[in-house]
Tab-separated table of C-alpha atoms in Angstrom:
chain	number	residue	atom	x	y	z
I	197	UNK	CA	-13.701	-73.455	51.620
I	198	UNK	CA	-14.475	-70.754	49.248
I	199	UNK	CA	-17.912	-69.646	47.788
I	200	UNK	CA	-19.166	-71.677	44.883
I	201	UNK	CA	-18.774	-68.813	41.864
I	202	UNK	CA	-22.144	-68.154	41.164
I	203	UNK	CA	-22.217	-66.820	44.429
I	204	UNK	CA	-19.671	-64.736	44.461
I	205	UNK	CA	-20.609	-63.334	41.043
I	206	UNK	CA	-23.880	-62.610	43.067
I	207	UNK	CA	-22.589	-60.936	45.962
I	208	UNK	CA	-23.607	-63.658	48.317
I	209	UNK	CA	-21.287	-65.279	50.878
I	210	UNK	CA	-22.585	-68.404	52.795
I	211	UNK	CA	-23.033	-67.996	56.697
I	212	UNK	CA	-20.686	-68.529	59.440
I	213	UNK	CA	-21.959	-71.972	60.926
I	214	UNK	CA	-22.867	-73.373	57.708
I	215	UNK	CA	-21.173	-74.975	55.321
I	216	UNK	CA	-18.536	-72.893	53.003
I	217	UNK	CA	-16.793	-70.160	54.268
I	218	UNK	CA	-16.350	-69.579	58.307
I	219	UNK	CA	-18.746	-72.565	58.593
I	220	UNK	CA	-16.944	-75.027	61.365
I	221	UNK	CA	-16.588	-78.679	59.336
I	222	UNK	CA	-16.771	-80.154	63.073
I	223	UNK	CA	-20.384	-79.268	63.517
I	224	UNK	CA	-21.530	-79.412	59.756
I	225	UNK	CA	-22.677	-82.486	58.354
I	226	UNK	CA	-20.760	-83.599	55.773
I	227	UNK	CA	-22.293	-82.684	52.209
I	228	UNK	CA	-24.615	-80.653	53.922
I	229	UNK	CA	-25.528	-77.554	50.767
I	230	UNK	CA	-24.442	-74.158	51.389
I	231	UNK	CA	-26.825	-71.907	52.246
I	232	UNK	CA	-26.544	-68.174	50.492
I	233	UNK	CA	-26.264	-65.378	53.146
I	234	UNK	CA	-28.108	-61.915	53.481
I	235	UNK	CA	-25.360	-59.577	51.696
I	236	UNK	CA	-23.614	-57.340	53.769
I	237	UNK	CA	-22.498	-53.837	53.206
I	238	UNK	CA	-21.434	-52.358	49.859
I	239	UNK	CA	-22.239	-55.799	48.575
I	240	UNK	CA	-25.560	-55.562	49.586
I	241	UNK	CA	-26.311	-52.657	47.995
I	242	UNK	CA	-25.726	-53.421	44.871
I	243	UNK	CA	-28.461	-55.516	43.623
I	244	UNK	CA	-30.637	-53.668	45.682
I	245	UNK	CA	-29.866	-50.181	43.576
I	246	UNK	CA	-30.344	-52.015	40.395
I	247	UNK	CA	-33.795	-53.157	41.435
I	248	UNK	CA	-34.420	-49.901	42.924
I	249	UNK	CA	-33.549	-48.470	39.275
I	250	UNK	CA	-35.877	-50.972	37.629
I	251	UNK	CA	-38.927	-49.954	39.872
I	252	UNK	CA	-38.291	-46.126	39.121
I	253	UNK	CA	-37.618	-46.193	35.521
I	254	UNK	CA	-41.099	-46.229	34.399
I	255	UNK	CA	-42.095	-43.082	36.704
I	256	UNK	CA	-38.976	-41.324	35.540
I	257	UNK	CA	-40.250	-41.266	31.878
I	258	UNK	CA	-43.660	-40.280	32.952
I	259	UNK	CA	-41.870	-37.086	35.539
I	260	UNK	CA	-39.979	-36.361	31.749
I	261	UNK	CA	-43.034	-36.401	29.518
I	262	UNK	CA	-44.763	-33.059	28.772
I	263	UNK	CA	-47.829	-32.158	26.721
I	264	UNK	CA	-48.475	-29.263	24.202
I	265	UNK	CA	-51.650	-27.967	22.744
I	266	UNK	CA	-51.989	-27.014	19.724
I	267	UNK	CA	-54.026	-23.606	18.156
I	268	UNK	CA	-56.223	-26.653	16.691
I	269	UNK	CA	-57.158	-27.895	20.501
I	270	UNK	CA	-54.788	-30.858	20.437
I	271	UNK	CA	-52.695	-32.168	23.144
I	272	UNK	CA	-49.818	-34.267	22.307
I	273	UNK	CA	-47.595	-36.031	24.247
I	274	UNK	CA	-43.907	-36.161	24.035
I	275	UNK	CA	-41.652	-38.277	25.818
I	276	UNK	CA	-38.711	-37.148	24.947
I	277	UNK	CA	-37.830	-33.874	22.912
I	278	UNK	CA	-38.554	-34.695	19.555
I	279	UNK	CA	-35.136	-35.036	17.422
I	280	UNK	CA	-36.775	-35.283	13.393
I	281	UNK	CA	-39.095	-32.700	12.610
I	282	UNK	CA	-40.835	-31.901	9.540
I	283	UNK	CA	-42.271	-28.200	9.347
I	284	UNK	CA	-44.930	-27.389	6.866
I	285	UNK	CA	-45.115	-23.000	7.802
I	286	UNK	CA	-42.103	-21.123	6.902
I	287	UNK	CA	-42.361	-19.032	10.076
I	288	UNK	CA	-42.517	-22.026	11.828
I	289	UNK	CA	-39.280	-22.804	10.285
I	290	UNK	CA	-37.701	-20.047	10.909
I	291	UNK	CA	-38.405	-19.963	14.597
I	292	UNK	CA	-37.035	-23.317	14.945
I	293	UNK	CA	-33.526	-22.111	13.669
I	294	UNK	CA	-34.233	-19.053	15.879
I	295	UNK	CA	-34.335	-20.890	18.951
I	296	UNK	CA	-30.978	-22.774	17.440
I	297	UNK	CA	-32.734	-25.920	16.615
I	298	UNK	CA	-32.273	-26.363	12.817
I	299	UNK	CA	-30.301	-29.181	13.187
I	300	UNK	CA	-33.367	-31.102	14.138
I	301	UNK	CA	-35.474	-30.259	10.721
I	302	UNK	CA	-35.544	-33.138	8.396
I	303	UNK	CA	-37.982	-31.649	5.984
I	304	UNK	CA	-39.930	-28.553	5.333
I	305	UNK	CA	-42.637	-27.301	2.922
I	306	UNK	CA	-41.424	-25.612	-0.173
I	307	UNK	CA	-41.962	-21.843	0.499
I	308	UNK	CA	-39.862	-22.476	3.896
I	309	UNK	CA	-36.508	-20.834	2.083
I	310	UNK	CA	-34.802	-19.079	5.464
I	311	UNK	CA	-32.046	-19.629	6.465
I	312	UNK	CA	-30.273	-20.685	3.293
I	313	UNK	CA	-29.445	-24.314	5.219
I	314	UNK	CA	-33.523	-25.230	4.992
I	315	UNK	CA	-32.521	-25.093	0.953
I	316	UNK	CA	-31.023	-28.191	1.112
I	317	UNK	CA	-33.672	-30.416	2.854
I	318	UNK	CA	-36.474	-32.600	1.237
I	319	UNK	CA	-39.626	-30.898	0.574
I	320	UNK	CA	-42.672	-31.997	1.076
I	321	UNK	CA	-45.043	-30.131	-1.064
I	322	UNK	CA	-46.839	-27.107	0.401
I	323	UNK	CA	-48.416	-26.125	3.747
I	324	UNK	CA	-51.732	-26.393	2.394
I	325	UNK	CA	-51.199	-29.954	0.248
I	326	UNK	CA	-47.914	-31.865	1.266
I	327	UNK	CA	-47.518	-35.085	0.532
I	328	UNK	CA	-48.362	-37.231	3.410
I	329	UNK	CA	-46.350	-40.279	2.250
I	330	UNK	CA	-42.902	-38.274	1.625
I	331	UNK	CA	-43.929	-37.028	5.099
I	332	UNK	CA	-44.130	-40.224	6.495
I	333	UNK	CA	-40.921	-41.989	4.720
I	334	UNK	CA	-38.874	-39.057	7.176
I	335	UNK	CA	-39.685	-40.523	10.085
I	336	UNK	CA	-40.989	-36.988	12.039
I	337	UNK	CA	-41.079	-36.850	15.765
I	338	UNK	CA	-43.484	-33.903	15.294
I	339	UNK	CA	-44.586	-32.104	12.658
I	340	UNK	CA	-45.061	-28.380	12.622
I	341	UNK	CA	-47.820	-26.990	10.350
I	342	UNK	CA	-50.778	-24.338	9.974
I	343	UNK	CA	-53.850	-24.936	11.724
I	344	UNK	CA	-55.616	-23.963	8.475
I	345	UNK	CA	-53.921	-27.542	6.952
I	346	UNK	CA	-56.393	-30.337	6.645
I	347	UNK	CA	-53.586	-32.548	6.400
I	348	UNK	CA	-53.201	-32.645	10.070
I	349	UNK	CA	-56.148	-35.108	10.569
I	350	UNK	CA	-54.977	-37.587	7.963
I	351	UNK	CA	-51.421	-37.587	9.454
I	352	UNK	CA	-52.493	-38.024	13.103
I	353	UNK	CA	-54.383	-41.139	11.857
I	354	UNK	CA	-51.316	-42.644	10.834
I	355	UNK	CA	-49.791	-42.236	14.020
I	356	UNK	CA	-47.751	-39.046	13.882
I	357	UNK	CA	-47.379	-36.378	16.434
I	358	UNK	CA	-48.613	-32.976	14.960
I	359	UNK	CA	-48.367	-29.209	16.397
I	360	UNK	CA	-50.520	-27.188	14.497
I	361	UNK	CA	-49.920	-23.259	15.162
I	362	UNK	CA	-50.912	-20.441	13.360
I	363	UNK	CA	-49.189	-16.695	14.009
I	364	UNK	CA	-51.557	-14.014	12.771
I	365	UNK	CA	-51.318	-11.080	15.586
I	366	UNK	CA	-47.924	-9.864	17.511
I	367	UNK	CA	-49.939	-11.212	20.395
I	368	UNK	CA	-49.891	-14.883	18.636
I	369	UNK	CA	-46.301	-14.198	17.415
I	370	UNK	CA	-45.377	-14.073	21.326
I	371	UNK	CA	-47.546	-17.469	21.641
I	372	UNK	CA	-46.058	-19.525	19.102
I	373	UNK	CA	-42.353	-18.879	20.377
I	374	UNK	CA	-43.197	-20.092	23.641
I	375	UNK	CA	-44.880	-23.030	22.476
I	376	UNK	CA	-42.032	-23.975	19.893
I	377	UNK	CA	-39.602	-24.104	22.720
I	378	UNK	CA	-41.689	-26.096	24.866
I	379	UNK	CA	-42.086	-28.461	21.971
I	380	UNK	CA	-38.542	-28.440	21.458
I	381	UNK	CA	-37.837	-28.306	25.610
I	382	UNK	CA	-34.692	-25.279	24.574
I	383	UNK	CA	-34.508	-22.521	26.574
I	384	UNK	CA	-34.036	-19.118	24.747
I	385	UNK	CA	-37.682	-18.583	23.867
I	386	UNK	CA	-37.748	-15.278	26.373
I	387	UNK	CA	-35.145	-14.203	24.894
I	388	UNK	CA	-36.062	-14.638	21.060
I	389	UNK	CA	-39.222	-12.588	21.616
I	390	UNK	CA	-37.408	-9.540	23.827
I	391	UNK	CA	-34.685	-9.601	20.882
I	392	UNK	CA	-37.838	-9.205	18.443
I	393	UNK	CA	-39.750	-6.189	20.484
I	394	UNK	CA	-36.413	-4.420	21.023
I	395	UNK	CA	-35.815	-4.325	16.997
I	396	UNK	CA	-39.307	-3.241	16.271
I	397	UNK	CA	-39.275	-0.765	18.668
I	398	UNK	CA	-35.983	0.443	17.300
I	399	UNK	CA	-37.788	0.405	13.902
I	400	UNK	CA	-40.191	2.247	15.232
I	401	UNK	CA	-38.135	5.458	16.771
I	402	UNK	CA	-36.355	5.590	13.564
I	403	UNK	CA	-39.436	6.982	11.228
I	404	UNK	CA	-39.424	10.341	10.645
I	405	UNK	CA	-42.106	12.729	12.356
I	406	UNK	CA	-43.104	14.013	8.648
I	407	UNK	CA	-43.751	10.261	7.821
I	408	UNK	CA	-45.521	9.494	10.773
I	409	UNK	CA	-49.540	9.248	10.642
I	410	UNK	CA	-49.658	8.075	6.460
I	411	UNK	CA	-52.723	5.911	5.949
I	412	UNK	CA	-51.252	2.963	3.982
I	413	UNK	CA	-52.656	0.126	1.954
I	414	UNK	CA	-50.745	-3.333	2.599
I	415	UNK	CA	-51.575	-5.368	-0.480
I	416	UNK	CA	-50.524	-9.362	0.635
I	417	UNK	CA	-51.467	-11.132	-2.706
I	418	UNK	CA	-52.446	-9.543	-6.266
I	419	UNK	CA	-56.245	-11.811	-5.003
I	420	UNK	CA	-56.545	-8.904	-3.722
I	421	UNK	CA	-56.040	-9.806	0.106
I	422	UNK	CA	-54.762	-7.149	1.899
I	423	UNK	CA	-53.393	-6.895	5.842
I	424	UNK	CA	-55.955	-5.738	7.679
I	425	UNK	CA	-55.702	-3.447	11.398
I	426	UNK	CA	-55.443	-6.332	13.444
I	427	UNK	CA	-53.057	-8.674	11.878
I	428	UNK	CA	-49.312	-8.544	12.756
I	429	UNK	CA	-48.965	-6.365	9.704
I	430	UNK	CA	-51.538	-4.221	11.042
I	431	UNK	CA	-49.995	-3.913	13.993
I	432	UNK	CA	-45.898	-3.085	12.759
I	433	UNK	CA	-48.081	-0.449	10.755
I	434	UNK	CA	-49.611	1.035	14.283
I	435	UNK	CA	-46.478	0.623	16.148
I	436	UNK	CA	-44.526	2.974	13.061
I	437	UNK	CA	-46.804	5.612	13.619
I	438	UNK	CA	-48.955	4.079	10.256
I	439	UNK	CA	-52.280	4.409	9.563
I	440	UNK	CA	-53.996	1.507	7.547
I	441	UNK	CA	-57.377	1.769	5.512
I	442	UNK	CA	-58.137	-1.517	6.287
I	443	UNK	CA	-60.327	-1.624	9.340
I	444	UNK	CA	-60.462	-4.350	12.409
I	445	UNK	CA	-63.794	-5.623	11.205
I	446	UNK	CA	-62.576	-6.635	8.184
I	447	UNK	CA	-60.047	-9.579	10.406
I	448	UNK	CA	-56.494	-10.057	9.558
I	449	UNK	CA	-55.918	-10.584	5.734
I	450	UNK	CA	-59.246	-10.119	4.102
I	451	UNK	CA	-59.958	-10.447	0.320
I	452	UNK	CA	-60.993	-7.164	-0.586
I	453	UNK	CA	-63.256	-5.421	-3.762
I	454	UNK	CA	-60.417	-2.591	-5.481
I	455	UNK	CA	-63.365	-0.239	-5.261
I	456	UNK	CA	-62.682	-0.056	-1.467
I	457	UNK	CA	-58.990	1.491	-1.779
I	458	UNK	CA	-60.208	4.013	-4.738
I	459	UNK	CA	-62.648	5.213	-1.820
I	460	UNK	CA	-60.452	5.121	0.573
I	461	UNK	CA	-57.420	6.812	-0.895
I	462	UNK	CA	-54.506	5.766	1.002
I	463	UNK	CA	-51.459	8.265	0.835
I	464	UNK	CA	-48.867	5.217	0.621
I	465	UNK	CA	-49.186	1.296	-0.935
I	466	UNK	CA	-46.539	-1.205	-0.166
I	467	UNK	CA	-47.277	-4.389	-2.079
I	468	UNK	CA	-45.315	-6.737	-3.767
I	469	UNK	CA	-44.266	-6.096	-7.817
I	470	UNK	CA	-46.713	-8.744	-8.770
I	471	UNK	CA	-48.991	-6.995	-7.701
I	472	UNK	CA	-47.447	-3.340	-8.424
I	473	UNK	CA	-47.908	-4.561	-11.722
I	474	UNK	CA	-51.789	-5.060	-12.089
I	475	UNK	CA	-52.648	-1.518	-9.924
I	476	UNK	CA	-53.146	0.721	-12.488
I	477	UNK	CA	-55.396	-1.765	-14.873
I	478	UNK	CA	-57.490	-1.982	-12.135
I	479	UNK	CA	-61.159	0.344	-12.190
I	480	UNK	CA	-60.477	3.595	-10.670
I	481	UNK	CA	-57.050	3.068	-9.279
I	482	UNK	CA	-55.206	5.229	-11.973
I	483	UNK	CA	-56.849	8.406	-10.044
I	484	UNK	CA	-54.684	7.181	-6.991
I	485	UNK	CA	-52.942	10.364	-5.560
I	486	UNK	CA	-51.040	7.534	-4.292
I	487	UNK	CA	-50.281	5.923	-7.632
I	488	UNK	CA	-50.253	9.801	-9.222
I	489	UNK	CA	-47.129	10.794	-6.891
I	490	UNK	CA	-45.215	7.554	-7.524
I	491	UNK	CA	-46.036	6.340	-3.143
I	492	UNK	CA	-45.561	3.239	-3.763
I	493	UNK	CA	-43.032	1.130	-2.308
I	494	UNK	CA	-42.813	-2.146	-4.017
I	495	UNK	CA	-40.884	-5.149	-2.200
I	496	UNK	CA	-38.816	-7.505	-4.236
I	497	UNK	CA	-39.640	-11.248	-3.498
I	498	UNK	CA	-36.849	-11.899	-0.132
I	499	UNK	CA	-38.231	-9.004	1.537
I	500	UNK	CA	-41.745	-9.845	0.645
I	501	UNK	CA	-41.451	-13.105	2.670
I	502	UNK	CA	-39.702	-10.914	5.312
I	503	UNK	CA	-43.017	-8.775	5.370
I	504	UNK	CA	-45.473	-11.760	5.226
I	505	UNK	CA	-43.880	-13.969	8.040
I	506	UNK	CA	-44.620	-13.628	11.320
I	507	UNK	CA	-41.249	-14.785	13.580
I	508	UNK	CA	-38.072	-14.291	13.980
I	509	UNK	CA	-37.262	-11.620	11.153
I	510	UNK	CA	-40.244	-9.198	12.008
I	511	UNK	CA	-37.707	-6.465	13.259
I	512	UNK	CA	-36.794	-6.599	9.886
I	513	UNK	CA	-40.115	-6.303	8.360
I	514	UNK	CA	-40.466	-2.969	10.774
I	515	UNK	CA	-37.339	-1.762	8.917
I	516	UNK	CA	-38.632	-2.239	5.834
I	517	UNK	CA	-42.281	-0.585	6.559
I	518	UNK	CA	-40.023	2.504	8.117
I	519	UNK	CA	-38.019	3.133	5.671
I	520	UNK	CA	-40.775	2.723	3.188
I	521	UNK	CA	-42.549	5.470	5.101
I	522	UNK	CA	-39.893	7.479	4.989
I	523	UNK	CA	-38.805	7.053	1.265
I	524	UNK	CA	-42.305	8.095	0.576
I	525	UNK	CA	-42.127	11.424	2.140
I	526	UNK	CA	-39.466	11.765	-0.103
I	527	UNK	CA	-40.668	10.768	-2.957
I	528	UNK	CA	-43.647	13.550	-2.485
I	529	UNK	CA	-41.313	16.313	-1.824
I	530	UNK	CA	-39.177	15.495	-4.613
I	531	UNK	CA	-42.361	15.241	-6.741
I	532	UNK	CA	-42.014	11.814	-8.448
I	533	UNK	CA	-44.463	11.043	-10.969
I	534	UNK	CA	-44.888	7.872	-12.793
I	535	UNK	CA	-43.843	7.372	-16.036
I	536	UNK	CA	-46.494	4.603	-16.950
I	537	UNK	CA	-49.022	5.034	-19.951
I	538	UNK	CA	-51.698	2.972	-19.037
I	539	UNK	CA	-50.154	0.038	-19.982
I	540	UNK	CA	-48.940	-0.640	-16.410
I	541	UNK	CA	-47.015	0.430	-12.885
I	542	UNK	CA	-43.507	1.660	-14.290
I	543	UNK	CA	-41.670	4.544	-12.462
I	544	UNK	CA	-43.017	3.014	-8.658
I	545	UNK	CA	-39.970	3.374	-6.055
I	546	UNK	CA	-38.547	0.270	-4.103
I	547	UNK	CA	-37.225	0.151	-0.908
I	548	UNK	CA	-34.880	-2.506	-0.846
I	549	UNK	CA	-33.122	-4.147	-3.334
I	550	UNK	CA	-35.750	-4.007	-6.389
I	551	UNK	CA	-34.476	-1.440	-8.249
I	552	UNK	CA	-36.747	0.638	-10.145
I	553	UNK	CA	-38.746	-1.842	-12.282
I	554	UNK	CA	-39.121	-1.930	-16.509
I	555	UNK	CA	-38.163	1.990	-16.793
I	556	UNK	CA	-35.652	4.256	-16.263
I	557	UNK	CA	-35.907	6.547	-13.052
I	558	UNK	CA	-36.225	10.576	-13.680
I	559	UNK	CA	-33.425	12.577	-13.987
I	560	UNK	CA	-32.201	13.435	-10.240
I	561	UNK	CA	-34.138	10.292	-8.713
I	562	UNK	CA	-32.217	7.858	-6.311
I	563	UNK	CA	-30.134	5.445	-8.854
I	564	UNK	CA	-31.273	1.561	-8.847
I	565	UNK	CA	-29.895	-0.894	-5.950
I	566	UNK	CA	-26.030	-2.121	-7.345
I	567	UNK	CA	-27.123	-5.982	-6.632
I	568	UNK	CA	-31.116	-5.930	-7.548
I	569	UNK	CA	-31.909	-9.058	-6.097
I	570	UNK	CA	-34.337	-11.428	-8.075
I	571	UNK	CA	-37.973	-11.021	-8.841
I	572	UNK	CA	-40.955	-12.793	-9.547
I	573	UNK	CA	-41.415	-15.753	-6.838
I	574	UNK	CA	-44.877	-15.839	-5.804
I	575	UNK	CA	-45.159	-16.809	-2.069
I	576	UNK	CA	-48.871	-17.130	-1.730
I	577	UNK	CA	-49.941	-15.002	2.102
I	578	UNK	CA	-51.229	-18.048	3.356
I	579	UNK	CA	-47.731	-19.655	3.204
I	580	UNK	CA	-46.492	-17.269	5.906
């Protein structure tokens, strides 16, 4: 007599002695119901795994869930790594591709520009002001913004997961890499930040002894806000051998009175060309020695954001500030002078790719970049 199915199907066999299979009819009255039996080996296990699995499930989420807090004091939760983010700092951005995680960015803010793939998402508005409800019609996991955003509170009430960080030192840069691949659970963080000491350092070796020891003005906005000793600019600036006129007690990007550089005479200003622009209409600044002998480097909009961004691409922003320094020495051997009137900044050298601005450079100067690449996008400092 064989096992009624939904037996078998179970894994249970009746007894021997019982009625159904190895029961002995003589001694079993008739019609008597089988009785299920204890499973026995492999078919006794199975059940029992399945149950086992059910029991454990709930603790094996919990041993996978990790918490991260935030430069804001927040501690989120995450269950899972989170697979839709929306990031709302371009350097945040940027260190998410870094650590090879780009593929997870649904949306970003609309200064975050690097690499060219971000181009193509949704933005969202900017850092500062984004627009909650085209945040929340993405569906984040997480999202990434500045700890300066107010926007964080408002989007937390509705339920989302937010990582507020904020680079502003080398020290913080170091930080926010770490955190970013917890957040994202990738390894490679360790390795993102030796790749980005190695190429400063490298930056660093490569300036010139007679360009070492300048005391340079930083100019982040045309506000003005400037980056002070103790910012990451600050710091690249130390690290190159730099000087910097703005002191630690003025904090990381302060907004400055002009009437502090004109006493202060730096012997080299690297600013952006909106701001180039406005130096020389500003009281006291045409008596710049710095202005005077044409020591001004002036960064076309890319490698402004390069400058202003603390992540991934700061080796780059030391290669800039060195060759800067270096271009300057030049420039004051070679005597440049500038060719403006009054009427504005015209015969100011660029570094990289700006070319030489509204005038045409003196006879025996360094001839403008072949591909000048384009000018006038503000990025505002805070959008870093």
């Amino acid at each position: 007599m064989k096992a009624p199915p939904i037996f078998r199907r179970a894994g249970f066999l009746p007894p021997p002695g019982r009625a159904g299979v190895g029961a002995n009819p003589s001694t079993t009255p008739h019609g008597a119901a089988p009785i299920p039996a204890f499973p026995q080996g492999k078919e006794a296990r199975r059940p029992a795994r399945w149950l086992l699995a059910l029991l454990l499930w709930p603790l094996a989420l919990a041993a996978h869930a990790y918490d991260i807090q935030d430069d804001a004091g927040q501690t989120t939760r995450f269950d899972a790594p989170p697979r839709r983010i929306v990031s709302l700092l371009p350097s945040l951005t940027e260190t998410v591709c870094a650590l090879d995680a780009c593929d997870r960015l649904v949306g970003v803010d609309r200064y975050s520009n690097w690499p060219a793939s971000v181009q193509k998402l949704p933005q969202v508005g900017g850092g500062l002001d984004p627009s909650v409800e085209a945040i929340v019609a993405l569906r984040p996991d997480v999202v990434l913004m500045a700890n300066s955003s107010r926007a964080g509170v408002r989007l937390r009430a509705l339920g989302l997961k937010v990582v507020a960080l904020e680079p502003k030192t080398r020290a913080d840069v170091g930080r926010v890499v770490a955190r970013l691949g917890k957040v994202l659970q990738v390894p490679g963080a360790d390795a993102l930040m030796r790749q980005i000491d190695a190429g400063v350092a490298a930056a660093a070796q490569s300036v010139p002894a007679a360009a070492r020891g300048q005391r340079v003005y930083f100019e982040v906005s045309p506000s003005p806000h400037a980056a002070g000793h103790g910012s990451f600019i600050g710091e690249l600036l130390t690290e190159l051998g730099l000087g910097n006129i703005i002191g630690p007690e003025q904090g990381p990007f302060p907004r400055i009175n002009p009437e502090l550089v004109v006493r202060a005479a730096p012997d080299l200003i690297m600013s952006s060309s909106q701001s180039a622009a406005d130096m020389p209409r500003r009281p006291g600044w045409a008596s710049l020695k710095a202005l005077r002998d044409g020591r001004v480097c002036v960064f076309d909009a890319e490698h402004r954001n390069i400058l202003v961004r603390p992540g991934p691409r700061m080796p780059e922003a030391a290669r800039l500030m060195a060759d800067c320094a270096a271009k300057s020495v030049a420039a004051k051997m070679s005597s440049l002078r500038l060719l403006g009137n009054g009427r504005g900044l015209m015969g100011q050298f660029c570094c990289h790719g700006g070319g030489w601005g509204p005038a045409t450079p003196p006879a025996g100067a360094a001839a403008p970049h072949p591909n000048p690449l384009p000018r006038g996008v503000r990025v505002p400092y805070r959008g870093a």
